[in-house]
């Protein structure tokens, strides 16, 4: 009986030490963003470019996003950025990363009006 008690106390001491293991590929992985939240930190349309700052854990680039462009009328386009995959890197990037898209890249004619559909802010 004393041996079982000693083993239980040793196990409790080990747990109290705070050993934490995180599997980056697990469903419970917590990152700087929710994969279902298409919020961008900031957005800017100037000249013929669209610039968005998005959450990142260090590896996010344009390939992580699908960009949906819809024409409203002759000269107005609605643009939405949709994250397609999670960033499992481990860099501390509280400011996220900036992604720059040209109008040409998005299929938008020069001089058009652009509306960003994503929620903007933190």
C-alpha positions as MATLAB code, in Angstrom:
seq = 'XXXXXXXXXXXXXXXXXXXXXXXXXXXXXXXXXXXXXXXXXXXXXXXXXXXXXXXXXXXXXXXXXXXXXXXXXXXXXXXXXXXXXXXXXXXXXXXXXXXXXXXXXXXXXXXXXXXXXXXXXX';
ca = [
       0.000    0.000    0.000;
       2.884    2.363    0.798;
       4.382    1.697   -2.651;
       1.146    2.722   -4.434;
       0.905    5.900   -2.377;
       4.514    6.825   -3.217;
       3.847    6.249   -6.932;
       0.708    8.407   -6.766;
       2.604   11.221   -5.010;
       5.451   11.020   -7.575;
       2.947   11.192  -10.437;
       1.202   14.191   -8.891;
       4.548   15.970   -8.444;
       5.373   15.354  -12.106;
       2.031   16.820  -13.216;
       2.488   19.849  -10.995;
       5.809   20.586  -12.743;
       3.813   21.851  -15.735;
       4.920   19.665  -18.618;
       2.999   20.806  -21.708;
       3.226   19.229  -25.149;
       1.530   20.860  -28.119;
       0.979   18.994  -31.353;
       0.811   21.615  -34.116;
      -1.248   19.286  -36.288;
      -3.889   18.591  -33.665;
      -7.396   19.979  -33.964;
      -6.997   21.719  -30.610;
      -4.047   23.833  -31.767;
      -4.468   27.462  -30.798;
      -2.934   30.125  -33.021;
      -3.170   33.906  -33.385;
      -6.342   33.513  -35.423;
      -9.329   31.294  -35.865;
      -9.311   29.528  -39.217;
     -13.013   30.372  -39.529;
     -12.499   34.093  -38.905;
     -11.656   35.957  -42.102;
     -10.859   39.147  -40.198;
      -7.899   41.155  -41.488;
      -5.904   43.470  -39.222;
      -5.892   46.273  -41.793;
      -6.741   46.890  -45.438;
      -5.684   49.608  -47.857;
      -6.587   50.266  -51.472;
      -4.291   52.810  -53.087;
      -3.211   53.282  -56.649;
      -3.828   49.964  -58.319;
      -2.965   47.753  -55.340;
      -4.816   46.139  -52.464;
      -2.807   45.604  -49.285;
      -4.057   43.584  -46.324;
      -2.372   42.791  -43.029;
      -3.419   39.330  -41.841;
      -2.748   37.183  -38.764;
       0.304   34.948  -39.083;
       2.341   32.485  -37.060;
       5.341   33.025  -39.338;
       4.663   31.200  -42.597;
       1.552   32.893  -43.992;
       1.851   34.182  -47.540;
      -0.555   34.678  -50.455;
      -0.770   30.935  -51.066;
      -2.669   30.601  -47.755;
      -5.571   32.669  -49.106;
      -8.191   32.462  -51.797;
      -9.316   35.866  -53.001;
     -12.919   36.174  -54.135;
     -13.552   39.150  -56.447;
     -17.117   40.074  -57.401;
     -18.116   42.866  -59.774;
     -20.945   45.017  -58.418;
     -21.350   47.338  -61.393;
     -19.203   48.691  -64.210;
     -16.467   50.079  -61.947;
     -16.990   48.669  -58.417;
     -15.480   45.389  -57.200;
     -15.989   43.606  -53.878;
     -12.948   41.667  -52.646;
     -12.933   39.044  -49.886;
      -9.872   37.232  -48.532;
     -10.553   33.676  -47.356;
      -7.883   31.726  -45.476;
      -7.600   28.279  -47.050;
      -5.131   26.699  -44.619;
      -3.755   27.291  -41.143;
      -0.265   28.562  -40.408;
       1.350   26.008  -38.066;
       4.643   27.871  -37.692;
       5.732   29.109  -34.275;
       6.975   32.672  -34.834;
       5.685   35.425  -32.583;
       4.108   37.858  -35.070;
       1.542   39.977  -33.211;
       1.410   42.434  -36.144;
       0.796   39.652  -38.684;
       2.089   39.939  -42.251;
       1.288   42.273  -45.083;
       0.076   40.822  -48.381;
       0.061   43.056  -51.468;
      -2.046   42.287  -54.546;
      -2.061   44.257  -57.779;
      -5.383   45.033  -59.448;
      -4.094   43.105  -62.462;
      -3.423   40.046  -60.287;
      -7.007   40.220  -58.994;
      -8.559   40.783  -62.437;
      -9.653   44.316  -61.552;
      -9.269   47.078  -64.156;
      -7.063   50.067  -63.336;
      -8.903   52.914  -61.652;
     -11.797   50.768  -60.390;
     -13.391   51.211  -56.958;
     -12.636   48.367  -54.543;
     -14.565   47.429  -51.408;
     -12.964   44.997  -48.926;
     -15.666   42.670  -47.557;
     -13.672   41.202  -44.661;
     -14.113   42.561  -41.149;
     -11.131   44.832  -40.399;
      -9.546   45.154  -36.955;
      -8.274   42.928  -34.210;
];
